[in-house]
């Protein structure tokens, strides 16, 4: 079962808030919890034309928008929050027009909106910025359009980002990644190792650690708000997606949201982790997509906690593996909790009634779908469907055939985890199978569902949603695929490696578990079914076994486990990776007993939360090779996560290889770069005594 602090923060927002409450440090009796100030200004919204820019101002925040489409300034509480800018990845080009699309002079100062639109005959782009009376933030959205007469066009990476000022030094992504960050000077002075984004820090609070921007990736569907705050100014700025309908990759989309330099990112399409792929519109197709509105929220504390001099002295004395003042942690989490509350409010407003002039259906122009799943699996350990996730996506469709698209591993077919062209609608269900998806654009969809403990997913095509109507699908029988009697399992399927050792939220995202693996398992892994505990005896990633300890910081107290400061600083950068970054083959052994010998066909089912490299995973049974798994690479190890795009791999073999008494199955990752290998979700062995070995199992 999941703990309250599971990094996936699954379930409804209520469970998110519970996780956070448990993560907040306990206050002393004489302390007062930090309180977020509520906006008191109620001034008219003003839009000022400055020639090359507009200024939007509601007395709380003031934003300056360049007429090229991006932001140059965002001022809150007298502090400039933007460093190099607030930018959309793609900006209008061709015939560009600028306009005020909502004039505050016509609505008594309640709202203002400006637009920059470019028509270029390839991919037309319009960017809008909106500000509302009394709201501590602003909205931005983008409209991408492709006419039927346009040539083929695509978008590889699309995002809105803000590069903040150095005053922002506290990062908030989830309950585990709420933390003081290294400063820009420490990061700049670091030495590159393995990849350009990875630097060994030689100075600062995290010296002798590797800073890597991909430490701060997350599943966007599970992340209501993320951003930065200031331990000095006690202000925060956060990104909020009120809906995820416009994001690629659906409920599984993992992407970068924050990194060094007080940078905030909201990716609506990208190829990170081999998910989402790109937008690819063929010649002759009329297409458009509205990205957003995204809400950028600002807040401040009325009574910030102040660290004592002893706290600051302790921080300085523990540089490398720092003890951060509890006061700062309380302040940062209070601001972030408030942003999560704001996210809940914005989600309830969706779709916004003030958006007009674009393809954005109002609430009465959208539909609802509801139903209840019934799990039909006599072998299931639990008849319930914990952490049920249900979604509607476009039907699978032919892709562009580019190498970028093909790397997803589905041939020329684009499936929902890799779809950036179309809208998707997802919501969480209840453990008794009930679900409701609101605010669905009218159209035809494929229904998908997955849940903890169920291997695979449910799929049903041709679901038609109509405007202002509720489609009740009634009871839906969910019969998961089985290839015979279950003999054993390791873990449980939940599409992450979080249940295995070091795959939990406090650990998986920290750089270098592939380097530290030999300290944790010097003799590799032998796992005995019925005796071993997968929480501590099965590592979340299987990688080559490193043989160098040149990386080990001799001053580290517990280099195998401590969060930071375990790395030798070094000065040779990537030369160090040439020394430490290669390992020998790594074989894990699974031991299990059988009461009798077997016949028929056995199937090893391996659910992978991620994979890297092309070496594959070799499988042997009682000394005989039975196959090699070659999963699609998802950069899960290279980019420090316990999940990428989920995939199931199957290895069928002759059940006669199994014998009465003790049996051994060996899983081998070949020698190679330490960031190659697999991230496990779940393993299961099944036997169908009536199936001829080597034949294709019937589809249930």
XYZ file of C-alpha atoms in Angstrom:
700
model
C 0.000 0.000 0.000
C 1.064 3.590 -0.543
C 2.190 5.884 2.232
C 0.706 9.348 2.649
C 3.944 10.848 1.344
C 4.047 8.888 -1.918
C 5.733 11.096 -4.486
C 3.107 10.286 -7.072
C 0.536 12.037 -4.834
C -2.163 9.973 -6.474
C -5.830 10.506 -5.963
C -7.848 13.647 -5.747
C -6.445 16.952 -4.565
C -7.639 16.092 -1.081
C -5.021 13.365 -0.840
C -2.442 15.846 -2.096
C -3.219 18.196 0.762
C -3.002 15.300 3.241
C 0.467 14.433 1.945
C 1.595 18.006 2.398
C 0.154 18.298 5.876
C 2.128 15.260 6.941
C 5.290 16.702 5.403
C 5.133 20.014 7.245
C 7.430 20.136 10.297
C 5.768 20.181 13.701
C 5.662 23.668 15.216
C 6.699 24.399 18.753
C 3.984 25.629 21.093
C 5.320 29.196 21.080
C 5.555 29.374 17.272
C 2.840 30.609 14.934
C 2.410 28.878 11.615
C 3.192 31.141 8.657
C 0.047 32.669 7.167
C -0.349 33.739 3.550
C -1.645 37.266 3.050
C -4.881 37.638 1.141
C -4.966 40.323 -1.565
C -6.707 43.479 -0.393
C -6.294 45.658 -3.483
C -9.433 45.984 -5.576
C -8.296 48.572 -8.106
C -9.495 48.729 -11.689
C -7.398 46.735 -14.096
C -5.469 49.042 -16.395
C -3.824 48.400 -19.734
C -1.272 50.978 -20.864
C 0.102 51.118 -24.394
C 3.804 52.015 -24.236
C 4.491 51.730 -27.954
C 6.530 48.517 -28.119
C 4.932 47.068 -24.983
C 1.743 46.985 -22.936
C 1.545 47.157 -19.145
C -1.227 45.256 -17.358
C -1.751 46.384 -13.758
C -4.418 45.501 -11.166
C -2.711 47.030 -8.129
C -1.397 43.617 -7.022
C 0.751 42.489 -9.942
C 2.068 44.485 -12.883
C 3.107 42.720 -16.079
C 4.848 44.222 -19.087
C 4.183 42.434 -22.383
C 6.305 42.951 -25.467
C 4.334 43.311 -28.671
C 6.467 40.515 -30.056
C 4.523 38.208 -27.723
C 6.668 37.626 -24.642
C 7.012 39.237 -21.193
C 9.761 41.563 -20.083
C 8.684 42.281 -16.494
C 6.516 41.000 -13.658
C 6.458 43.070 -10.479
C 4.865 41.827 -7.245
C 5.167 43.395 -3.794
C 7.644 45.871 -5.289
C 9.955 43.036 -6.402
C 10.810 42.224 -9.991
C 10.282 38.471 -10.390
C 11.521 37.988 -13.941
C 15.161 37.684 -14.900
C 15.654 37.043 -18.614
C 11.956 36.954 -19.392
C 8.667 35.132 -19.480
C 8.605 33.353 -22.808
C 6.574 31.074 -25.016
C 8.806 28.716 -26.971
C 7.096 29.645 -30.250
C 6.140 33.260 -31.013
C 4.004 34.854 -33.756
C 5.618 35.417 -37.144
C 4.622 36.416 -40.658
C 1.858 39.033 -40.699
C 1.771 40.053 -37.036
C -1.029 42.097 -35.474
C -1.364 43.382 -31.924
C -4.655 44.186 -30.219
C -6.484 44.643 -26.938
C -8.939 41.730 -26.965
C -10.608 42.639 -23.646
C -10.782 46.378 -22.988
C -11.141 47.212 -19.270
C -12.809 50.489 -20.244
C -15.761 48.399 -21.475
C -16.183 46.211 -18.369
C -15.726 48.755 -15.539
C -12.091 47.761 -15.063
C -12.811 44.126 -14.209
C -10.524 42.536 -16.801
C -7.960 43.318 -19.477
C -6.474 41.124 -22.185
C -3.934 41.756 -24.941
C -3.099 39.640 -27.979
C -0.250 39.209 -30.439
C -1.200 37.148 -33.511
C 0.945 35.958 -36.396
C -0.292 34.441 -39.664
C 2.512 32.799 -41.659
C 0.792 30.152 -43.753
C 2.597 27.322 -41.961
C 1.590 27.342 -38.287
C -0.252 30.449 -37.141
C 0.279 31.465 -33.521
C -1.604 33.826 -31.219
C -0.442 34.627 -27.672
C -2.722 36.250 -25.096
C -2.211 37.678 -21.606
C -5.096 38.443 -19.275
C -5.404 40.150 -15.884
C -8.424 40.283 -13.558
C -9.492 42.613 -10.773
C -8.355 41.509 -7.304
C -6.462 38.438 -8.561
C -2.885 37.879 -7.421
C -1.517 36.778 -10.755
C -2.272 36.676 -14.461
C -3.284 34.261 -17.214
C -1.572 33.438 -20.490
C -2.552 31.155 -23.328
C -1.553 30.297 -26.874
C -3.597 29.364 -29.940
C -1.904 27.270 -32.639
C -3.678 26.961 -36.012
C -2.960 25.013 -39.201
C -5.103 25.669 -42.270
C -6.206 23.015 -44.728
C -4.147 24.727 -47.430
C -0.971 24.753 -45.308
C 1.995 22.416 -45.851
C 2.909 19.786 -43.250
C 4.049 21.395 -40.009
C 5.114 20.326 -36.548
C 6.234 21.416 -33.101
C 8.941 19.440 -31.346
C 9.008 21.261 -28.019
C 6.411 23.743 -26.808
C 6.377 25.475 -23.436
C 5.836 28.652 -21.447
C 8.665 29.482 -19.076
C 9.791 32.163 -16.638
C 13.407 32.633 -15.661
C 13.220 34.245 -12.257
C 15.447 36.546 -10.278
C 18.130 35.143 -7.925
C 16.036 36.302 -4.972
C 13.961 33.164 -5.581
C 15.893 30.397 -3.831
C 13.289 27.913 -2.493
C 11.943 25.359 -4.962
C 8.550 23.654 -4.556
C 7.547 20.737 -6.756
C 6.022 18.204 -4.365
C 6.158 17.099 -0.728
C 9.671 15.692 -1.147
C 11.163 18.344 -3.411
C 10.449 21.392 -1.261
C 13.951 22.639 -0.699
C 16.569 25.355 -0.552
C 18.471 25.460 -3.838
C 22.107 26.126 -4.661
C 22.840 29.610 -5.945
C 23.752 30.522 -9.501
C 27.439 31.050 -8.693
C 27.805 27.561 -7.209
C 26.122 25.997 -10.230
C 28.227 28.031 -12.682
C 31.441 27.018 -10.885
C 30.510 23.340 -11.000
C 32.261 20.882 -13.293
C 30.284 19.071 -15.987
C 30.003 15.313 -15.562
C 28.440 12.849 -18.011
C 25.972 15.326 -19.581
C 25.923 19.089 -19.981
C 23.072 19.480 -17.473
C 24.977 17.665 -14.701
C 27.551 19.526 -12.620
C 29.635 18.456 -9.635
C 29.404 21.328 -7.156
C 32.614 22.350 -5.426
C 31.172 25.226 -3.386
C 28.030 26.122 -1.481
C 25.553 24.282 0.693
C 25.453 21.280 -1.646
C 29.175 20.990 -2.359
C 30.306 17.468 -3.281
C 26.930 16.800 -4.884
C 25.800 16.656 -8.498
C 23.173 19.191 -9.473
C 21.023 18.094 -12.393
C 18.025 19.986 -13.732
C 16.185 16.757 -14.463
C 16.048 16.071 -10.719
C 12.934 18.236 -10.754
C 10.722 16.475 -13.272
C 7.227 15.405 -12.339
C 3.988 13.973 -13.703
C 2.077 17.127 -14.632
C -1.340 15.530 -14.095
C -0.338 14.881 -10.470
C 1.204 18.305 -9.874
C -1.387 21.045 -9.293
C 1.135 23.865 -8.681
C 4.896 24.295 -8.755
C 7.350 27.158 -8.542
C 9.680 29.207 -6.390
C 9.684 31.373 -3.297
C 12.164 33.619 -1.536
C 13.620 32.959 1.915
C 14.436 36.676 2.073
C 11.397 38.417 0.539
C 8.876 35.743 1.643
C 7.077 35.861 -1.699
C 6.298 33.085 -4.154
C 5.477 32.565 -7.823
C 3.833 29.382 -9.140
C 2.553 27.842 -12.356
C -0.921 26.316 -12.313
C -2.564 24.281 -15.083
C -6.318 24.596 -14.358
C -6.811 21.681 -16.747
C -4.467 19.172 -18.333
C -6.606 18.720 -21.453
C -4.124 20.666 -23.596
C -0.980 18.833 -22.425
C 0.555 15.980 -24.409
C 0.889 12.464 -23.044
C -2.234 12.447 -20.883
C -2.143 11.402 -17.222
C 1.305 9.806 -17.612
C 3.136 12.844 -19.002
C 6.401 13.332 -17.122
C 8.331 16.527 -17.747
C 10.677 19.161 -16.439
C 8.928 21.867 -14.361
C 11.707 23.686 -12.475
C 15.463 23.896 -12.420
C 18.390 26.037 -11.364
C 18.275 29.769 -12.008
C 14.769 30.035 -10.516
C 13.435 28.677 -13.796
C 9.809 27.550 -14.126
C 8.546 25.600 -17.145
C 5.171 24.414 -18.363
C 5.717 21.981 -21.253
C 2.643 21.265 -23.334
C 4.603 19.089 -25.752
C 8.112 17.654 -25.685
C 10.080 14.475 -26.267
C 11.455 14.165 -22.747
C 11.327 10.606 -21.401
C 10.131 9.436 -24.857
C 6.664 10.689 -23.955
C 4.395 13.099 -25.729
C 6.539 12.983 -28.853
C 5.776 16.020 -30.998
C 2.946 17.775 -32.764
C 2.932 16.675 -36.391
C 0.162 17.942 -38.671
C 0.107 16.623 -42.258
C -0.504 18.747 -45.306
C -4.193 19.347 -45.924
C -5.377 18.903 -42.322
C -7.213 21.760 -40.646
C -6.135 21.777 -37.003
C -5.964 24.064 -34.012
C -5.186 23.735 -30.343
C -5.656 26.158 -27.456
C -2.899 25.818 -24.843
C -4.166 27.144 -21.543
C -5.130 29.535 -20.133
C -2.302 28.868 -17.688
C -2.469 30.745 -14.375
C 0.671 32.317 -12.912
C 0.060 32.923 -9.210
C 1.936 35.168 -6.759
C 1.662 35.203 -2.949
C 3.334 36.449 0.225
C 3.434 35.724 3.975
C 2.114 38.005 6.710
C 4.185 36.443 9.506
C 7.207 34.576 8.099
C 9.237 32.463 10.479
C 12.807 33.674 11.082
C 15.731 31.298 11.579
C 17.883 31.803 14.654
C 21.589 32.549 14.438
C 22.189 29.023 15.655
C 20.128 27.727 12.711
C 22.247 29.724 10.285
C 25.462 28.608 11.936
C 24.327 24.980 11.677
C 23.544 25.466 7.986
C 27.050 26.821 7.379
C 28.666 24.050 9.441
C 26.823 21.293 7.564
C 27.544 22.551 4.038
C 27.698 19.611 1.674
C 24.851 17.706 3.315
C 23.075 20.692 4.857
C 20.699 21.016 7.773
C 18.337 23.683 6.428
C 16.618 26.011 8.935
C 13.178 24.720 9.803
C 11.811 28.274 9.627
C 12.629 28.469 5.923
C 11.002 25.117 5.341
C 7.831 26.221 7.096
C 7.702 29.412 5.050
C 8.276 27.667 1.724
C 5.705 24.968 2.363
C 3.109 27.489 3.563
C 3.437 29.470 0.330
C 3.263 26.291 -1.741
C 0.217 24.981 0.138
C -1.510 28.251 -0.628
C -0.636 27.793 -4.311
C -2.210 24.324 -4.187
C -5.372 25.895 -2.763
C -5.319 28.414 -5.605
C -4.967 25.520 -8.063
C -8.066 23.879 -6.634
C -9.982 27.142 -7.066
C -8.837 27.595 -10.654
C -9.693 24.003 -11.526
C -13.250 24.583 -10.293
C -13.561 27.595 -12.639
C -12.585 25.611 -15.742
C -13.546 26.234 -18.499
C -13.223 29.997 -18.020
C -16.261 31.988 -19.156
C -14.175 35.001 -20.226
C -12.237 33.283 -23.025
C -13.732 34.241 -26.394
C -12.891 34.471 -30.062
C -11.056 31.130 -30.170
C -11.998 27.442 -30.315
C -12.669 27.105 -26.607
C -16.084 25.600 -25.739
C -17.910 27.011 -22.717
C -19.168 24.697 -19.961
C -22.596 24.241 -21.567
C -20.866 23.372 -24.837
C -19.004 20.467 -23.256
C -20.132 17.058 -22.127
C -19.746 14.642 -19.211
C -19.000 10.930 -19.095
C -19.576 8.627 -16.148
C -19.547 4.925 -15.349
C -18.212 2.198 -13.076
C -15.589 -0.460 -13.693
C -15.954 -3.969 -12.321
C -12.721 -5.941 -12.066
C -13.139 -9.467 -13.413
C -9.977 -11.261 -12.336
C -10.276 -14.318 -10.078
C -6.524 -14.186 -9.390
C -6.513 -10.561 -8.236
C -5.309 -10.072 -4.677
C -7.655 -7.102 -4.308
C -11.062 -6.762 -6.014
C -10.836 -2.983 -5.625
C -9.219 -0.523 -8.032
C -7.006 1.698 -5.874
C -5.766 4.919 -7.485
C -7.991 4.407 -10.502
C -7.180 6.816 -13.344
C -9.591 7.172 -16.263
C -9.186 9.136 -19.474
C -10.475 9.944 -22.933
C -8.025 10.307 -25.809
C -8.042 10.552 -29.565
C -8.005 7.152 -31.249
C -4.571 5.784 -32.194
C -3.439 7.298 -35.485
C -0.585 6.984 -38.015
C 2.459 9.045 -37.134
C 4.837 11.029 -39.282
C 7.333 8.168 -39.425
C 10.134 10.389 -38.168
C 12.870 8.904 -35.987
C 11.640 11.204 -33.218
C 8.202 9.597 -33.342
C 9.401 6.034 -33.949
C 11.544 5.980 -30.800
C 8.360 5.611 -28.745
C 8.449 1.936 -29.708
C 4.988 1.726 -31.298
C 6.088 1.650 -34.914
C 4.193 4.174 -37.005
C 1.257 4.302 -34.593
C 0.794 7.187 -32.143
C -0.851 6.106 -28.888
C -2.141 8.319 -26.105
C 1.065 8.486 -23.994
C 2.854 9.895 -27.072
C 0.117 12.109 -28.504
C 0.735 15.854 -28.728
C -1.759 16.648 -31.501
C -5.050 16.277 -29.694
C -6.839 17.039 -26.429
C -7.091 14.447 -23.651
C -9.416 14.400 -20.633
C -8.508 12.520 -17.456
C -9.824 12.213 -13.927
C -9.359 9.999 -10.888
C -11.963 7.415 -10.006
C -12.775 5.716 -6.726
C -11.452 2.361 -5.580
C -14.880 0.811 -6.202
C -14.521 1.689 -9.884
C -16.744 4.765 -10.179
C -15.588 7.670 -12.321
C -16.791 10.939 -13.840
C -14.981 13.080 -16.394
C -16.295 16.632 -16.722
C -15.875 19.382 -19.315
C -15.108 17.139 -22.287
C -15.045 18.738 -25.720
C -17.655 17.074 -27.977
C -16.208 14.334 -30.160
C -15.335 10.668 -30.495
C -12.764 9.199 -28.094
C -11.164 6.032 -26.794
C -11.686 5.318 -23.099
C -8.641 4.248 -21.062
C -8.172 3.231 -17.442
C -5.414 1.927 -15.213
C -5.203 1.267 -11.482
C -2.739 0.046 -8.885
C -2.562 -3.721 -8.688
C -3.888 -4.279 -12.227
C -1.323 -5.174 -14.875
C -2.130 -3.424 -18.145
C -4.964 -1.046 -18.923
C -8.598 -1.006 -19.967
C -9.448 0.313 -23.440
C -12.745 0.883 -25.236
C -13.070 2.746 -28.537
C -15.848 4.835 -30.068
C -17.001 6.801 -27.055
C -19.053 9.751 -28.351
C -19.419 12.813 -26.138
C -22.073 15.434 -26.951
C -22.401 19.019 -25.800
C -24.377 19.647 -22.601
C -25.116 15.940 -22.161
C -24.006 13.227 -19.753
C -23.039 9.873 -21.207
C -23.538 7.125 -18.614
C -21.592 4.038 -19.650
C -23.009 2.015 -16.773
C -21.080 -1.031 -15.580
C -17.908 -1.818 -17.523
C -16.323 -5.239 -17.062
C -12.548 -5.010 -16.860
C -10.913 -8.367 -17.536
C -7.124 -7.966 -17.392
C -4.977 -10.122 -19.646
C -3.737 -13.332 -18.053
C -1.439 -15.943 -19.599
C -2.267 -18.669 -17.136
C -1.965 -19.348 -13.430
C 0.090 -16.837 -11.462
C 3.115 -18.516 -9.862
C 4.723 -15.512 -8.201
C 5.008 -11.748 -8.363
C 7.466 -9.083 -7.202
C 5.989 -5.742 -6.187
C 2.648 -4.592 -7.569
C 1.872 -2.693 -10.781
C 1.449 1.063 -10.340
C 3.567 2.335 -13.283
C 6.406 3.562 -11.067
C 9.396 2.117 -9.219
C 8.294 3.745 -5.985
C 7.666 0.560 -3.998
C 11.212 -0.775 -4.480
C 14.359 0.173 -2.553
C 15.364 3.810 -3.189
C 12.464 4.273 -5.597
C 10.484 6.248 -3.007
C 9.881 9.978 -3.184
C 12.669 10.872 -0.785
C 15.285 9.190 -2.971
C 14.601 8.311 -6.606
C 15.129 11.819 -8.035
C 18.602 12.339 -6.584
C 21.359 12.003 -9.150
C 23.632 8.966 -9.123
C 21.881 5.867 -7.743
C 23.451 3.965 -10.628
C 26.837 5.063 -9.252
C 26.033 4.139 -5.642
C 24.394 0.780 -6.451
C 27.606 -1.263 -5.774
C 27.772 0.083 -2.210
C 24.179 -0.933 -1.599
C 24.392 -4.356 -3.275
C 28.072 -5.377 -3.557
C 27.087 -8.939 -4.472
C 24.154 -7.895 -6.662
C 20.670 -9.171 -5.848
C 19.362 -12.596 -4.965
C 15.637 -12.474 -4.302
C 13.795 -15.443 -2.796
C 10.068 -15.564 -3.434
C 8.176 -15.850 -0.161
C 11.143 -14.717 1.957
C 12.605 -11.530 0.504
C 10.952 -8.128 0.913
C 10.734 -6.133 -2.323
C 10.732 -2.852 -0.384
C 14.342 -3.381 0.679
C 15.687 -6.400 -1.236
C 14.831 -5.306 -4.798
C 16.476 -2.136 -6.122
C 14.253 0.095 -8.244
C 16.692 0.152 -11.187
C 18.946 -2.550 -12.597
C 22.087 -1.086 -14.159
C 25.636 -2.265 -14.917
C 27.684 -2.866 -11.763
C 30.240 -0.083 -11.407
C 33.732 -1.132 -10.366
C 35.324 2.237 -9.595
C 35.086 4.167 -6.323
C 37.008 7.192 -7.598
C 33.765 9.131 -7.117
C 33.516 8.450 -3.366
C 33.937 11.460 -1.072
C 36.129 10.180 1.816
C 34.554 12.729 4.168
C 31.007 11.486 3.594
C 29.564 9.818 6.683
C 27.250 7.479 4.769
C 28.030 7.719 1.037
C 25.608 4.933 0.130
C 22.588 6.673 1.619
C 23.081 10.320 2.581
C 21.131 12.737 0.383
C 23.971 15.070 -0.577
C 27.736 15.464 -0.306
C 28.721 11.889 -1.125
C 30.497 12.711 -4.401
C 34.186 13.481 -4.819
C 34.299 17.001 -6.237
C 37.049 16.358 -8.770
C 38.294 18.770 -11.389
C 38.338 16.571 -14.438
C 34.631 16.751 -15.195
C 33.660 14.376 -17.942
C 37.020 12.678 -17.616
C 35.750 11.441 -14.242
C 32.784 9.801 -15.962
C 35.193 8.053 -18.283
C 36.716 6.543 -15.152
C 33.595 5.751 -13.136
C 30.777 5.636 -15.681
C 31.172 2.104 -17.027
C 30.263 -1.134 -15.271
C 30.367 -4.881 -15.713
C 27.298 -6.967 -16.457
C 24.861 -7.231 -13.573
C 22.864 -10.409 -12.927
C 19.964 -10.590 -10.464
C 18.715 -14.008 -9.358
C 15.131 -14.884 -8.462
C 14.765 -18.116 -6.499
C 11.398 -19.855 -6.199
C 10.042 -23.292 -5.377
C 7.647 -25.387 -7.451
C 5.635 -28.240 -5.945
C 5.790 -30.245 -9.172
C 7.402 -30.051 -12.582
C 5.501 -28.080 -15.200
C 4.275 -28.330 -18.753
C 2.756 -25.948 -21.277
C 3.891 -22.377 -21.748
C 5.237 -20.093 -19.048
C 5.319 -16.316 -19.473
C 7.472 -13.880 -17.569
C 5.719 -10.515 -17.578
C 7.928 -7.539 -16.775
C 6.324 -4.124 -16.359
C 8.909 -1.386 -16.746
C 8.523 2.118 -15.407
C 11.418 3.195 -17.614
C 14.483 2.079 -19.521
C 17.727 3.406 -20.987
C 20.325 2.167 -23.447
C 20.040 -0.577 -26.038
C 21.636 -3.498 -24.208
C 18.371 -5.045 -23.120
C 17.561 -7.417 -20.268
C 18.529 -11.071 -20.782
C 16.418 -13.772 -19.121
C 17.589 -17.282 -18.234
C 15.702 -20.080 -16.468
C 17.633 -22.771 -14.624
C 20.728 -22.017 -16.656
C 19.061 -21.845 -20.070
C 18.560 -18.589 -21.991
C 14.897 -17.943 -22.837
C 15.050 -14.483 -24.385
C 16.180 -10.869 -24.240
C 13.873 -7.933 -23.548
C 14.602 -4.832 -25.650
C 12.377 -2.061 -24.256
C 11.913 1.401 -25.745
C 14.387 3.800 -24.166
C 12.768 6.517 -22.009
C 15.783 8.214 -20.352
C 14.445 7.285 -16.926
C 17.884 6.425 -15.518
C 19.852 9.157 -17.263
C 17.288 11.725 -16.097
C 16.792 10.472 -12.518
C 13.252 9.261 -12.217
C 11.309 6.253 -11.011
C 9.195 6.293 -14.138
C 9.254 7.148 -17.815
C 6.608 5.980 -20.250
C 5.283 2.691 -18.886
C 5.654 -0.482 -20.944
C 5.049 -4.193 -20.466
C 7.432 -6.785 -21.881
C 6.736 -10.530 -22.114
C 9.102 -13.491 -22.337
C 7.292 -16.780 -23.098
C 9.205 -20.037 -22.602
C 8.666 -23.765 -22.308
C 7.303 -24.461 -18.817
C 9.163 -27.794 -18.886
C 12.293 -25.830 -17.971
C 10.805 -25.487 -14.492
C 11.292 -28.354 -12.092
C 9.982 -29.607 -8.806
C 11.824 -27.953 -5.943
C 14.038 -24.869 -6.206
C 14.243 -22.952 -9.479
C 16.303 -19.954 -10.513
C 15.545 -17.190 -12.952
C 18.371 -14.787 -13.828
C 17.954 -11.271 -15.214
C 21.086 -9.732 -16.704
C 21.859 -6.195 -17.790
C 25.003 -6.252 -19.963
C 28.142 -4.273 -19.284
C 27.982 -0.658 -20.374
C 27.322 2.897 -19.307
C 25.952 3.106 -15.759
C 22.905 4.981 -17.026
C 21.783 2.012 -19.136
C 19.373 -0.609 -17.864
C 15.780 -0.736 -16.654
C 13.541 0.791 -13.976
C 11.164 -1.818 -12.607
C 7.472 -1.514 -11.911
C 6.424 -5.145 -11.456
C 7.312 -8.764 -12.322
C 5.010 -11.768 -12.603
C 5.412 -15.399 -13.712
C 2.370 -17.189 -15.164
C 1.909 -20.733 -16.562
C -0.748 -22.028 -18.945
C -0.422 -25.820 -18.875
C -2.779 -26.129 -21.855
C -0.843 -23.756 -24.109
C 1.671 -25.240 -26.538
C 5.162 -23.818 -25.948
C 6.127 -21.274 -28.580
C 2.559 -20.561 -29.698
C 0.814 -17.208 -29.433
C -1.452 -17.088 -26.375
C -5.119 -16.427 -27.111
C -6.396 -12.942 -26.309
C -8.804 -13.112 -23.367
